[in-house]
Amino acid sequence: MNSRKKLWYFVPLLGTVLCMIYIAAATKSVVYSDYIRLINSYLPDVWNPKKFFVADVLVRIPVNYLGRIINTSLFGYSATFDMVLGVLCLGGSGFVLAAYCRRKEIGVFWYLLLMFLLFSLNKWEMLTNGTGWCHFLAFFGFYFHYLVFDRVWERRKQERAGLLAEEEKKKDQKDRRRLCWLPWLLTLGTAGPYCGAYSAVLLFACAAAFFLDWKEEKKPDWRYGIYGFHVLAPLLLYLLSNAFTVQEYAGATGRSIGEVLGDNAALFPKFLIKSFSSMVLGEEVMMDYLTRLNMGMALGYLIGFLVLAGYFLALWMQIRYSVYQKTVLPLMFILWGGLNHLLVLSARWIFEKSSYGMSSRYALQYQVGIFGILLTFAIVKKWRFAEKKAAQRACWLAALGISGILFAGNCCTTWREIKTAPCRKEYAREVENMALHYRDVPDDKLEARFQYHHGPEKIRRALGILEEQGWNVFRD
C-alpha cells in the first residue's frame, strides 16, 4: 500500500483513537441502565446452553453470548471492554467508507466531512453504553455488505459484455459469493432489530438491478433473485424468532394509536421533523439553544425541514444525473436512513413524546441517510463540475449550505459533549460508589442513578450477582 493510500485510512484510524480518548474521559467501567437486565438474564452462568437455545434467540443477538463469555472469563465483566469493542467497530465502518471514497475518488473536502460526521459525538449515548457494542458491529457489517453490492453493481455491464479482466472476474465471483452468505451471518448473528431496514434496502436494490438489467439487455439476470432470497430467508427467520419475544417498556402509555392521534394528531410529523433535526444538533444542545433564544421549537423544526430538504435534493440529483446507474451505494444509504426514521417512529410513538426521536441512541441509524446525501453531492460535483446553468448553480449552493449546516451543528454537539465528558465521568463515579453500597441505598435513589425503572429489587439482584462473582466494581 503506497503512502497516498495510507492517508485515506489514517483518518478513520485517527477518529477511532479520538473516540477511545473520549471513552476514557467520560466513563468508568461500571454497569447501569441496560446492563441490569442483561445481568439478571444471563449471568453468572454464561456457558449455559439453555439460555442460548430459546425461541427468541435471534432477537437477543447471538454474538452477545460470545461477547459475554469473553468478557466474564478474561475481563471480569468490564463495561469498558464492551465500549472499546463498540469504538473499534465504529472504526471498522470508517475503513469501509474510506475504501469506497478512495475507489470513487471522492474529493478530500467531502471525505473529511463524512469522516467527521461518522466520528461525531452526536452518538455519545451509544458510545458510553457498552451494551450497544453489537449494534456498532452490525452497522460495520451492513456498510461492508452494501459496499460489496455496489462493487457487483458497478461491474455488471462489463461482466455481461465479457470485458472483465481475469483478476477483476475473480474479485467479482468472490463478491457475488459474499452476497449469498453475508445476510445469513449479519441478520441471524449480529443485526437484531436493525435487520428490517437493512434487509428492505437490499431487497429493493436486488429488484432494481433485476429490472434495470432486464430493460437494458432484454433478458433477466436471475442471480439477483438468488441474492434476494438470501436476504429474505434469514429475515423471515428473525421475524419468526421475534414473535416469541416479550418486550418491557418503561414509560409507555399503553394507549392505542387511534387514541393517541385523536388527542395529538401532530405527534407523528413533529416526531419525524425533530428526528431529522437531531442530525444537526443533538437533543441537549438543541434544548440549550432553544432555551437561550426563547423560540420554542421553531429553530428545531426549521433545521429538521432543512435536513429533509437535503434528502429530497439528493434524490433529485440521483434521478437527474442517473448517479444510481454507476454507483448505487449512496442511494441505498439515503433510502436506509429515511426508513430508519420511520422505523424509530413506529417503535417509539407509544411513549407519546415527539422529542423521543431526537435521542442520541438513534444517531447510528439516522446518520446513514446523511452519508448518502453527502456522497451524492460529492459524486455529482465531480461529474458536473463545468455546468454553469443558474438552476444547477442554485442546487449546488443549496447542497453546500446543507453540508455547512451539518458540519456546524455537529461541531457544536461534539464540542459540548467534550466539555460534558468530565461530568459524565463524575456521574459514573457516583454510580460506582452507590453500587459498592447498594444494600444501604434508598430505592428511589437506586432507580434514579442506575437509570433502570423496573424495580429496585432487580438492581440489587444484579449487583448481588456481580458481588458474588467478584466482577465489575467488585473485582479486586
CSV table of C-alpha atoms in Angstrom, one decimal:
chain,number,residue,atom,x,y,z
A,1,MET,CA,0.0,0.0,0.0
A,2,ASN,CA,1.6,3.3,-1.1
A,3,SER,CA,1.8,6.4,1.2
A,4,ARG,CA,-1.1,8.1,-0.6
A,5,LYS,CA,-3.5,5.2,0.0
A,6,LYS,CA,-2.4,5.0,3.7
A,7,LEU,CA,-3.5,8.6,4.2
A,8,TRP,CA,-7.1,7.6,3.2
A,9,TYR,CA,-7.1,5.1,6.1
A,10,PHE,CA,-5.3,7.3,8.5
A,11,VAL,CA,-8.4,9.4,9.0
A,12,PRO,CA,-10.7,6.6,10.3
A,13,LEU,CA,-7.8,5.4,12.4
A,14,LEU,CA,-7.5,8.8,14.0
A,15,GLY,CA,-11.2,9.0,14.6
A,16,THR,CA,-11.1,5.7,16.4
A,17,VAL,CA,-8.3,6.9,18.6
A,18,LEU,CA,-10.1,10.1,19.4
A,19,CYS,CA,-13.3,8.2,20.4
A,20,MET,CA,-11.2,6.0,22.6
A,21,ILE,CA,-9.9,9.1,24.4
A,22,TYR,CA,-13.4,10.3,24.8
A,23,ILE,CA,-14.4,7.0,26.3
A,24,ALA,CA,-11.5,7.3,28.8
A,25,ALA,CA,-12.6,10.8,29.7
A,26,ALA,CA,-16.3,10.3,30.0
A,27,THR,CA,-16.8,6.8,31.5
A,28,LYS,CA,-15.8,4.3,34.1
A,29,SER,CA,-16.2,0.5,34.0
A,30,VAL,CA,-19.4,0.4,36.0
A,31,VAL,CA,-22.7,-1.2,34.9
A,32,TYR,CA,-26.1,0.5,35.0
A,33,SER,CA,-29.1,1.0,32.8
A,34,ASP,CA,-29.5,-1.9,30.3
A,35,TYR,CA,-26.8,-3.9,32.0
A,36,ILE,CA,-29.1,-4.6,34.9
A,37,ARG,CA,-31.5,-6.5,32.6
A,38,LEU,CA,-28.6,-8.4,31.0
A,39,ILE,CA,-27.0,-9.4,34.3
A,40,ASN,CA,-30.3,-10.8,35.6
A,41,SER,CA,-31.0,-12.7,32.4
A,42,TYR,CA,-27.6,-14.2,31.6
A,43,LEU,CA,-25.2,-14.1,34.5
A,44,PRO,CA,-23.4,-15.8,36.1
A,45,ASP,CA,-23.8,-19.0,34.0
A,46,VAL,CA,-22.8,-17.6,30.6
A,47,TRP,CA,-22.0,-21.1,29.4
A,48,ASN,CA,-25.5,-22.4,30.0
A,49,PRO,CA,-26.9,-23.6,26.6
A,50,LYS,CA,-30.5,-23.4,28.0
A,51,LYS,CA,-30.1,-19.6,27.9
A,52,PHE,CA,-29.0,-19.6,24.3
A,53,PHE,CA,-31.3,-22.2,22.7
A,54,VAL,CA,-34.5,-20.2,23.3
A,55,ALA,CA,-37.2,-19.3,20.8
A,56,ASP,CA,-36.3,-15.6,20.6
A,57,VAL,CA,-32.5,-16.1,20.4
A,58,LEU,CA,-32.2,-14.0,17.3
A,59,VAL,CA,-33.8,-11.0,19.0
A,60,ARG,CA,-31.2,-11.4,21.8
A,61,ILE,CA,-28.4,-11.1,19.1
A,62,PRO,CA,-26.3,-14.3,19.3
A,63,VAL,CA,-22.9,-12.5,19.1
A,64,ASN,CA,-23.7,-11.1,22.5
A,65,TYR,CA,-23.3,-14.5,24.1
A,66,LEU,CA,-19.8,-14.8,22.8
A,67,GLY,CA,-19.0,-11.3,23.9
A,68,ARG,CA,-20.3,-12.1,27.5
A,69,ILE,CA,-18.2,-15.3,27.6
A,70,ILE,CA,-15.0,-13.4,26.7
A,71,ASN,CA,-15.8,-10.5,29.0
A,72,THR,CA,-16.6,-12.5,32.1
A,73,SER,CA,-13.7,-15.0,31.5
A,74,LEU,CA,-11.0,-12.5,30.8
A,75,PHE,CA,-12.1,-9.1,32.0
A,76,GLY,CA,-14.4,-9.7,35.0
A,77,TYR,CA,-17.4,-8.3,33.1
A,78,SER,CA,-15.9,-4.9,32.3
A,79,ALA,CA,-18.2,-2.2,30.7
A,80,THR,CA,-15.1,-0.6,29.3
A,81,PHE,CA,-14.3,-3.8,27.3
A,82,ASP,CA,-17.8,-3.5,25.7
A,83,MET,CA,-17.3,0.2,25.0
A,84,VAL,CA,-13.9,-0.4,23.4
A,85,LEU,CA,-15.5,-3.1,21.1
A,86,GLY,CA,-18.1,-0.5,20.1
A,87,VAL,CA,-15.5,2.1,19.1
A,88,LEU,CA,-13.4,-0.5,17.2
A,89,CYS,CA,-16.5,-1.5,15.2
A,90,LEU,CA,-17.3,2.2,14.5
A,91,GLY,CA,-13.7,2.5,13.2
A,92,GLY,CA,-14.4,-0.5,11.0
A,93,SER,CA,-17.3,1.3,9.5
A,94,GLY,CA,-14.9,4.2,8.8
A,95,PHE,CA,-12.5,1.9,7.0
A,96,VAL,CA,-15.3,0.6,4.8
A,97,LEU,CA,-16.4,4.2,3.9
A,98,ALA,CA,-12.7,5.1,3.3
A,99,ALA,CA,-12.4,2.2,0.8
A,100,TYR,CA,-15.5,3.4,-1.1
A,101,CYS,CA,-14.4,7.0,-1.2
A,102,ARG,CA,-10.9,6.1,-2.4
A,103,ARG,CA,-12.3,3.8,-5.1
A,104,LYS,CA,-14.7,6.6,-6.3
A,105,GLU,CA,-12.0,9.3,-5.9
A,106,ILE,CA,-14.3,11.4,-3.7
A,107,GLY,CA,-12.9,14.9,-3.0
A,108,VAL,CA,-10.9,15.5,0.1
A,109,PHE,CA,-13.4,18.1,1.4
A,110,TRP,CA,-16.3,15.6,1.2
A,111,TYR,CA,-14.3,12.7,2.6
A,112,LEU,CA,-13.2,14.6,5.6
A,113,LEU,CA,-16.7,15.9,6.2
A,114,LEU,CA,-18.0,12.3,6.0
A,115,MET,CA,-15.4,11.1,8.5
A,116,PHE,CA,-16.1,14.0,10.9
A,117,LEU,CA,-19.8,13.1,11.0
A,118,LEU,CA,-19.1,9.4,11.4
A,119,PHE,CA,-17.0,10.0,14.5
A,120,SER,CA,-19.0,12.9,15.7
A,121,LEU,CA,-20.1,12.7,19.4
A,122,ASN,CA,-23.7,13.1,18.5
A,123,LYS,CA,-23.9,9.3,19.3
A,124,TRP,CA,-22.4,9.7,22.7
A,125,GLU,CA,-25.2,7.7,24.3
A,126,MET,CA,-24.3,4.6,22.2
A,127,LEU,CA,-20.6,5.1,22.8
A,128,THR,CA,-20.9,5.3,26.5
A,129,ASN,CA,-23.4,2.4,26.9
A,130,GLY,CA,-21.3,-0.7,26.4
A,131,THR,CA,-24.4,-2.9,25.8
A,132,GLY,CA,-24.7,-1.3,22.4
A,133,TRP,CA,-21.3,-2.5,21.1
A,134,CYS,CA,-23.0,-5.2,19.0
A,135,HIS,CA,-25.0,-2.5,17.2
A,136,PHE,CA,-21.8,-0.9,16.0
A,137,LEU,CA,-20.7,-4.3,14.8
A,138,ALA,CA,-23.9,-4.8,12.9
A,139,PHE,CA,-23.6,-1.5,11.1
A,140,PHE,CA,-20.0,-2.3,10.3
A,141,GLY,CA,-21.3,-5.4,8.6
A,142,PHE,CA,-24.1,-3.5,6.9
A,143,TYR,CA,-21.7,-1.0,5.4
A,144,PHE,CA,-19.5,-3.8,4.1
A,145,HIS,CA,-22.4,-5.7,2.6
A,146,TYR,CA,-23.6,-2.5,0.8
A,147,LEU,CA,-20.1,-1.9,-0.4
A,148,VAL,CA,-19.9,-5.4,-1.9
A,149,PHE,CA,-23.2,-5.0,-3.6
A,150,ASP,CA,-22.1,-1.7,-5.0
A,151,ARG,CA,-19.0,-3.3,-6.5
A,152,VAL,CA,-21.1,-6.0,-8.1
A,153,TRP,CA,-23.5,-3.3,-9.4
A,154,GLU,CA,-20.6,-1.3,-10.9
A,155,ARG,CA,-19.1,-4.3,-12.7
A,156,ARG,CA,-22.4,-5.7,-14.0
A,157,LYS,CA,-22.3,-4.1,-17.5
A,158,GLN,CA,-18.7,-5.1,-18.1
A,159,GLU,CA,-19.4,-8.6,-16.8
A,160,ARG,CA,-22.3,-9.0,-19.2
A,161,ALA,CA,-20.2,-7.8,-22.1
A,162,GLY,CA,-17.3,-10.2,-21.2
A,163,LEU,CA,-14.9,-7.2,-20.7
A,164,LEU,CA,-13.8,-8.0,-17.2
A,165,ALA,CA,-10.1,-8.8,-16.8
A,166,GLU,CA,-9.3,-12.1,-15.3
A,167,GLU,CA,-8.3,-10.6,-11.9
A,168,GLU,CA,-11.5,-8.5,-11.8
A,169,LYS,CA,-13.5,-11.5,-12.8
A,170,LYS,CA,-12.2,-13.4,-9.7
A,171,LYS,CA,-12.9,-10.4,-7.5
A,172,ASP,CA,-16.5,-10.3,-8.9
A,173,GLN,CA,-17.0,-14.0,-8.2
A,174,LYS,CA,-15.9,-13.5,-4.6
A,175,ASP,CA,-18.2,-10.6,-4.1
A,176,ARG,CA,-21.1,-12.5,-5.6
A,177,ARG,CA,-20.5,-15.3,-3.1
A,178,ARG,CA,-20.4,-12.8,-0.3
A,179,LEU,CA,-23.8,-11.5,-1.3
A,180,CYS,CA,-25.1,-15.0,-0.6
A,181,TRP,CA,-23.6,-15.6,2.9
A,182,LEU,CA,-23.4,-12.1,4.4
A,183,PRO,CA,-27.2,-11.7,5.1
A,184,TRP,CA,-27.2,-15.0,7.0
A,185,LEU,CA,-24.3,-14.0,9.1
A,186,LEU,CA,-25.5,-10.5,9.8
A,187,THR,CA,-29.2,-11.0,10.2
A,188,LEU,CA,-29.0,-14.1,12.3
A,189,GLY,CA,-25.8,-13.2,14.2
A,190,THR,CA,-25.5,-9.5,14.8
A,191,ALA,CA,-28.3,-7.4,13.4
A,192,GLY,CA,-31.1,-7.8,15.9
A,193,PRO,CA,-33.9,-5.2,15.4
A,194,TYR,CA,-31.8,-3.3,12.8
A,195,CYS,CA,-32.2,-6.1,10.2
A,196,GLY,CA,-35.5,-4.8,9.0
A,197,ALA,CA,-34.3,-1.6,7.3
A,198,TYR,CA,-31.0,-3.3,6.2
A,199,SER,CA,-32.9,-6.1,4.5
A,200,ALA,CA,-35.6,-3.9,3.0
A,201,VAL,CA,-32.9,-1.8,1.2
A,202,LEU,CA,-31.1,-4.8,-0.1
A,203,LEU,CA,-34.3,-6.3,-1.4
A,204,PHE,CA,-35.1,-3.0,-3.2
A,205,ALA,CA,-31.5,-3.0,-4.7
A,206,CYS,CA,-31.8,-6.6,-5.9
A,207,ALA,CA,-35.2,-5.8,-7.5
A,208,ALA,CA,-33.9,-2.6,-9.1
A,209,ALA,CA,-30.8,-4.4,-10.5
A,210,PHE,CA,-33.0,-7.2,-11.9
A,211,PHE,CA,-35.4,-4.9,-13.7
A,212,LEU,CA,-32.8,-2.5,-15.0
A,213,ASP,CA,-30.8,-5.3,-16.5
A,214,TRP,CA,-34.0,-6.8,-17.9
A,215,LYS,CA,-34.8,-3.5,-19.5
A,216,GLU,CA,-31.3,-2.9,-20.9
A,217,GLU,CA,-30.5,-6.5,-22.0
A,218,LYS,CA,-34.0,-7.8,-22.7
A,219,LYS,CA,-33.3,-10.8,-20.5
A,220,PRO,CA,-33.4,-11.2,-16.8
A,221,ASP,CA,-30.4,-11.9,-14.6
A,222,TRP,CA,-31.8,-14.4,-12.1
A,223,ARG,CA,-28.8,-14.2,-9.8
A,224,TYR,CA,-30.4,-11.1,-8.3
A,225,GLY,CA,-33.4,-13.3,-7.4
A,226,ILE,CA,-30.9,-15.6,-5.6
A,227,TYR,CA,-29.4,-12.7,-3.7
A,228,GLY,CA,-32.8,-11.5,-2.7
A,229,PHE,CA,-33.7,-15.0,-1.4
A,230,HIS,CA,-30.6,-15.0,0.7
A,231,VAL,CA,-31.8,-11.7,2.2
A,232,LEU,CA,-35.4,-12.6,2.7
A,233,ALA,CA,-34.9,-16.1,4.2
A,234,PRO,CA,-32.9,-15.0,7.3
A,235,LEU,CA,-35.2,-12.0,7.7
A,236,LEU,CA,-38.2,-14.4,7.9
A,237,LEU,CA,-36.4,-16.5,10.5
A,238,TYR,CA,-35.7,-13.4,12.5
A,239,LEU,CA,-39.3,-12.3,12.4
A,240,LEU,CA,-40.3,-15.8,13.5
A,241,SER,CA,-38.0,-15.6,16.4
A,242,ASN,CA,-39.3,-12.1,17.2
A,243,ALA,CA,-42.8,-13.4,17.5
A,244,PHE,CA,-41.8,-15.2,20.7
A,245,THR,CA,-40.2,-12.2,22.5
A,246,VAL,CA,-41.8,-10.2,25.3
A,247,GLN,CA,-40.8,-6.6,25.5
A,248,GLU,CA,-40.5,-4.4,28.6
A,249,TYR,CA,-41.3,-0.7,28.0
A,250,ALA,CA,-40.9,1.7,31.0
A,251,GLY,CA,-42.9,4.8,30.3
A,252,ALA,CA,-45.2,3.6,27.5
A,253,THR,CA,-48.7,4.9,28.0
A,254,GLY,CA,-50.4,1.8,26.7
A,255,ARG,CA,-52.9,3.6,24.6
A,256,SER,CA,-53.9,2.6,21.1
A,257,ILE,CA,-52.6,4.5,18.0
A,258,GLY,CA,-56.2,5.8,17.4
A,259,GLU,CA,-56.5,7.3,20.8
A,260,VAL,CA,-53.1,8.9,20.6
A,261,LEU,CA,-53.7,10.5,17.2
A,262,GLY,CA,-57.2,11.5,18.3
A,263,ASP,CA,-55.7,13.6,21.1
A,264,ASN,CA,-52.5,14.7,19.3
A,265,ALA,CA,-52.7,14.5,15.5
A,266,ALA,CA,-49.4,16.3,15.1
A,267,LEU,CA,-47.4,13.8,17.1
A,268,PHE,CA,-46.1,11.8,14.1
A,269,PRO,CA,-45.0,14.8,11.9
A,270,LYS,CA,-43.4,16.5,14.9
A,271,PHE,CA,-41.6,13.3,15.9
A,272,LEU,CA,-40.2,12.9,12.4
A,273,ILE,CA,-39.1,16.5,11.9
A,274,LYS,CA,-37.4,16.6,15.3
A,275,SER,CA,-35.6,13.3,14.5
A,276,PHE,CA,-34.2,14.9,11.2
A,277,SER,CA,-33.1,17.9,13.2
A,278,SER,CA,-31.1,15.7,15.6
A,279,MET,CA,-28.6,15.0,12.8
A,280,VAL,CA,-27.5,18.7,13.0
A,281,LEU,CA,-27.8,19.4,16.7
A,282,GLY,CA,-28.0,16.8,19.5
A,283,GLU,CA,-31.0,16.9,21.8
A,284,GLU,CA,-29.2,18.5,24.7
A,285,VAL,CA,-27.5,21.2,22.5
A,286,MET,CA,-30.8,21.9,20.8
A,287,MET,CA,-32.7,22.4,24.0
A,288,ASP,CA,-30.0,24.6,25.3
A,289,TYR,CA,-30.1,26.9,22.3
A,290,LEU,CA,-34.0,27.0,22.3
A,291,THR,CA,-34.0,28.0,25.9
A,292,ARG,CA,-31.5,30.8,25.3
A,293,LEU,CA,-33.3,32.1,22.2
A,294,ASN,CA,-36.8,31.7,23.8
A,295,MET,CA,-38.0,30.4,20.4
A,296,GLY,CA,-40.0,27.3,21.5
A,297,MET,CA,-39.3,24.5,18.9
A,298,ALA,CA,-39.2,26.9,15.9
A,299,LEU,CA,-35.5,26.5,15.3
A,300,GLY,CA,-35.7,22.8,15.7
A,301,TYR,CA,-38.4,22.5,13.1
A,302,LEU,CA,-36.5,24.7,10.7
A,303,ILE,CA,-33.4,22.6,11.0
A,304,GLY,CA,-35.4,19.4,10.6
A,305,PHE,CA,-37.0,20.7,7.4
A,306,LEU,CA,-33.6,21.7,6.0
A,307,VAL,CA,-32.3,18.2,6.6
A,308,LEU,CA,-35.4,16.8,4.9
A,309,ALA,CA,-34.8,19.2,2.0
A,310,GLY,CA,-31.3,17.7,1.8
A,311,TYR,CA,-32.9,14.2,1.3
A,312,PHE,CA,-35.1,15.5,-1.5
A,313,LEU,CA,-32.3,17.4,-3.2
A,314,ALA,CA,-30.1,14.3,-3.1
A,315,LEU,CA,-32.9,12.1,-4.5
A,316,TRP,CA,-33.4,14.7,-7.3
A,317,MET,CA,-29.7,14.6,-8.1
A,318,GLN,CA,-29.8,10.8,-8.2
A,319,ILE,CA,-32.5,10.9,-10.8
A,320,ARG,CA,-31.4,13.9,-12.7
A,321,TYR,CA,-27.8,12.7,-13.2
A,322,SER,CA,-28.5,8.9,-13.0
A,323,VAL,CA,-26.0,8.5,-10.2
A,324,TYR,CA,-27.5,5.2,-9.3
A,325,GLN,CA,-26.6,3.8,-12.7
A,326,LYS,CA,-22.9,3.8,-11.9
A,327,THR,CA,-22.9,3.5,-8.1
A,328,VAL,CA,-25.9,2.5,-6.0
A,329,LEU,CA,-24.4,2.8,-2.5
A,330,PRO,CA,-25.3,6.5,-1.9
A,331,LEU,CA,-28.9,5.8,-2.9
A,332,MET,CA,-29.0,2.7,-0.7
A,333,PHE,CA,-27.8,4.9,2.2
A,334,ILE,CA,-30.4,7.6,1.5
A,335,LEU,CA,-33.3,5.0,1.5
A,336,TRP,CA,-31.8,3.3,4.5
A,337,GLY,CA,-31.7,6.5,6.5
A,338,GLY,CA,-35.2,7.5,5.6
A,339,LEU,CA,-36.5,4.1,6.5
A,340,ASN,CA,-34.7,4.2,9.9
A,341,HIS,CA,-36.6,7.4,10.8
A,342,LEU,CA,-39.9,5.7,10.0
A,343,LEU,CA,-39.0,2.6,11.9
A,344,VAL,CA,-38.0,4.6,15.0
A,345,LEU,CA,-41.3,6.4,14.8
A,346,SER,CA,-43.2,3.1,14.5
A,347,ALA,CA,-41.4,1.7,17.6
A,348,ARG,CA,-41.4,4.8,19.8
A,349,TRP,CA,-44.7,6.6,19.3
A,350,ILE,CA,-46.0,4.6,22.3
A,351,PHE,CA,-44.2,7.0,24.6
A,352,GLU,CA,-46.2,9.9,23.1
A,353,LYS,CA,-43.2,12.3,23.2
A,354,SER,CA,-42.3,13.9,19.9
A,355,SER,CA,-38.8,14.7,21.3
A,356,TYR,CA,-38.1,10.9,21.8
A,357,GLY,CA,-36.8,10.6,18.2
A,358,MET,CA,-34.1,13.1,19.0
A,359,SER,CA,-32.3,10.8,21.4
A,360,SER,CA,-28.6,10.2,20.8
A,361,ARG,CA,-29.2,6.5,20.8
A,362,TYR,CA,-30.7,6.7,17.3
A,363,ALA,CA,-27.9,8.7,15.7
A,364,LEU,CA,-26.2,5.5,14.5
A,365,GLN,CA,-29.4,4.7,12.4
A,366,TYR,CA,-30.1,8.2,11.2
A,367,GLN,CA,-26.6,9.1,10.1
A,368,VAL,CA,-26.5,6.7,7.2
A,369,GLY,CA,-29.0,8.9,5.3
A,370,ILE,CA,-26.7,11.9,5.8
A,371,PHE,CA,-23.8,9.8,4.4
A,372,GLY,CA,-25.9,9.0,1.3
A,373,ILE,CA,-26.8,12.7,0.8
A,374,LEU,CA,-23.2,13.9,1.1
A,375,LEU,CA,-21.8,11.1,-1.2
A,376,THR,CA,-24.5,12.1,-3.8
A,377,PHE,CA,-23.4,15.7,-3.6
A,378,ALA,CA,-19.7,14.7,-3.9
A,379,ILE,CA,-20.3,12.5,-6.9
A,380,VAL,CA,-22.5,15.0,-8.7
A,381,LYS,CA,-19.9,17.7,-8.0
A,382,LYS,CA,-17.2,15.5,-9.6
A,383,TRP,CA,-19.3,14.7,-12.7
A,384,ARG,CA,-21.0,18.1,-13.4
A,385,PHE,CA,-18.2,20.4,-12.4
A,386,ALA,CA,-18.3,22.5,-15.6
A,387,GLU,CA,-22.0,23.2,-15.7
A,388,LYS,CA,-22.9,26.9,-15.4
A,389,LYS,CA,-26.7,26.9,-15.6
A,390,ALA,CA,-28.4,29.1,-13.0
A,391,ALA,CA,-30.7,26.3,-11.7
A,392,GLN,CA,-27.8,23.9,-11.3
A,393,ARG,CA,-25.8,26.6,-9.5
A,394,ALA,CA,-28.7,27.1,-7.2
A,395,CYS,CA,-28.9,23.4,-6.4
A,396,TRP,CA,-25.2,23.3,-5.8
A,397,LEU,CA,-25.3,26.3,-3.4
A,398,ALA,CA,-28.2,24.5,-1.6
A,399,ALA,CA,-26.0,21.4,-1.3
A,400,LEU,CA,-23.1,23.4,0.1
A,401,GLY,CA,-25.5,25.1,2.5
A,402,ILE,CA,-26.9,21.9,3.8
A,403,SER,CA,-23.4,20.4,4.2
A,404,GLY,CA,-22.3,23.5,6.1
A,405,ILE,CA,-25.2,23.3,8.4
A,406,LEU,CA,-24.5,19.6,9.1
A,407,PHE,CA,-20.8,20.4,9.8
A,408,ALA,CA,-21.5,23.5,12.1
A,409,GLY,CA,-24.2,21.7,14.0
A,410,ASN,CA,-22.1,18.6,14.7
A,411,CYS,CA,-19.2,20.8,15.7
A,412,CYS,CA,-21.5,22.4,18.4
A,413,THR,CA,-22.7,19.0,19.5
A,414,THR,CA,-19.2,17.4,19.7
A,415,TRP,CA,-17.7,20.4,21.4
A,416,ARG,CA,-20.5,20.4,24.1
A,417,GLU,CA,-20.0,16.7,24.6
A,418,ILE,CA,-16.3,17.1,25.0
A,419,LYS,CA,-17.0,19.7,27.8
A,420,THR,CA,-19.6,17.4,29.3
A,421,ALA,CA,-17.3,14.4,29.4
A,422,PRO,CA,-15.9,15.1,32.9
A,423,CYS,CA,-19.5,15.4,34.3
A,424,ARG,CA,-20.4,12.1,32.8
A,425,LYS,CA,-17.3,10.5,34.4
A,426,GLU,CA,-18.3,12.1,37.8
A,427,TYR,CA,-21.8,10.6,37.4
A,428,ALA,CA,-20.2,7.2,36.7
A,429,ARG,CA,-18.1,7.6,39.9
A,430,GLU,CA,-21.3,8.2,41.9
A,431,VAL,CA,-22.9,5.1,40.4
A,432,GLU,CA,-19.8,3.1,41.2
A,433,ASN,CA,-19.8,4.3,44.8
A,434,MET,CA,-23.6,3.5,45.1
A,435,ALA,CA,-23.0,0.0,43.6
A,436,LEU,CA,-20.5,-0.8,46.3
A,437,HIS,CA,-23.0,0.1,49.0
A,438,TYR,CA,-26.2,-1.0,47.1
A,439,ARG,CA,-27.8,-2.6,50.1
A,440,ASP,CA,-28.0,0.7,52.0
A,441,VAL,CA,-29.1,3.0,49.2
A,442,PRO,CA,-32.8,4.1,49.2
A,443,ASP,CA,-35.0,2.6,46.5
A,444,ASP,CA,-35.8,5.9,44.7
A,445,LYS,CA,-32.1,6.9,44.5
A,446,LEU,CA,-31.1,3.5,43.3
A,447,GLU,CA,-33.6,3.5,40.5
A,448,ALA,CA,-32.7,7.1,39.5
A,449,ARG,CA,-28.9,6.7,39.5
A,450,PHE,CA,-28.9,3.3,37.8
A,451,GLN,CA,-31.5,4.6,35.2
A,452,TYR,CA,-33.5,1.4,35.5
A,453,HIS,CA,-37.1,1.7,36.4
A,454,HIS,CA,-38.3,-1.9,36.7
A,455,GLY,CA,-38.0,-2.2,40.4
A,456,PRO,CA,-35.0,-1.7,42.9
A,457,GLU,CA,-35.1,-5.4,43.7
A,458,LYS,CA,-33.8,-6.2,40.2
A,459,ILE,CA,-31.0,-3.7,40.6
A,460,ARG,CA,-29.9,-5.3,43.9
A,461,ARG,CA,-30.2,-8.7,42.5
A,462,ALA,CA,-27.9,-7.8,39.6
A,463,LEU,CA,-25.4,-6.2,41.8
A,464,GLY,CA,-25.6,-9.2,44.1
A,465,ILE,CA,-24.6,-11.5,41.2
A,466,LEU,CA,-21.6,-9.3,40.5
A,467,GLU,CA,-20.6,-9.2,44.1
A,468,GLU,CA,-20.8,-13.0,44.4
A,469,GLN,CA,-18.6,-13.5,41.4
A,470,GLY,CA,-16.2,-10.7,42.1
A,471,TRP,CA,-16.9,-8.9,38.8
A,472,ASN,CA,-17.1,-5.3,37.6
A,473,VAL,CA,-16.9,-2.9,40.5
A,474,PHE,CA,-16.4,-5.8,43.0
A,475,ARG,CA,-13.3,-7.0,41.1
A,476,ASP,CA,-10.0,-6.8,43.1
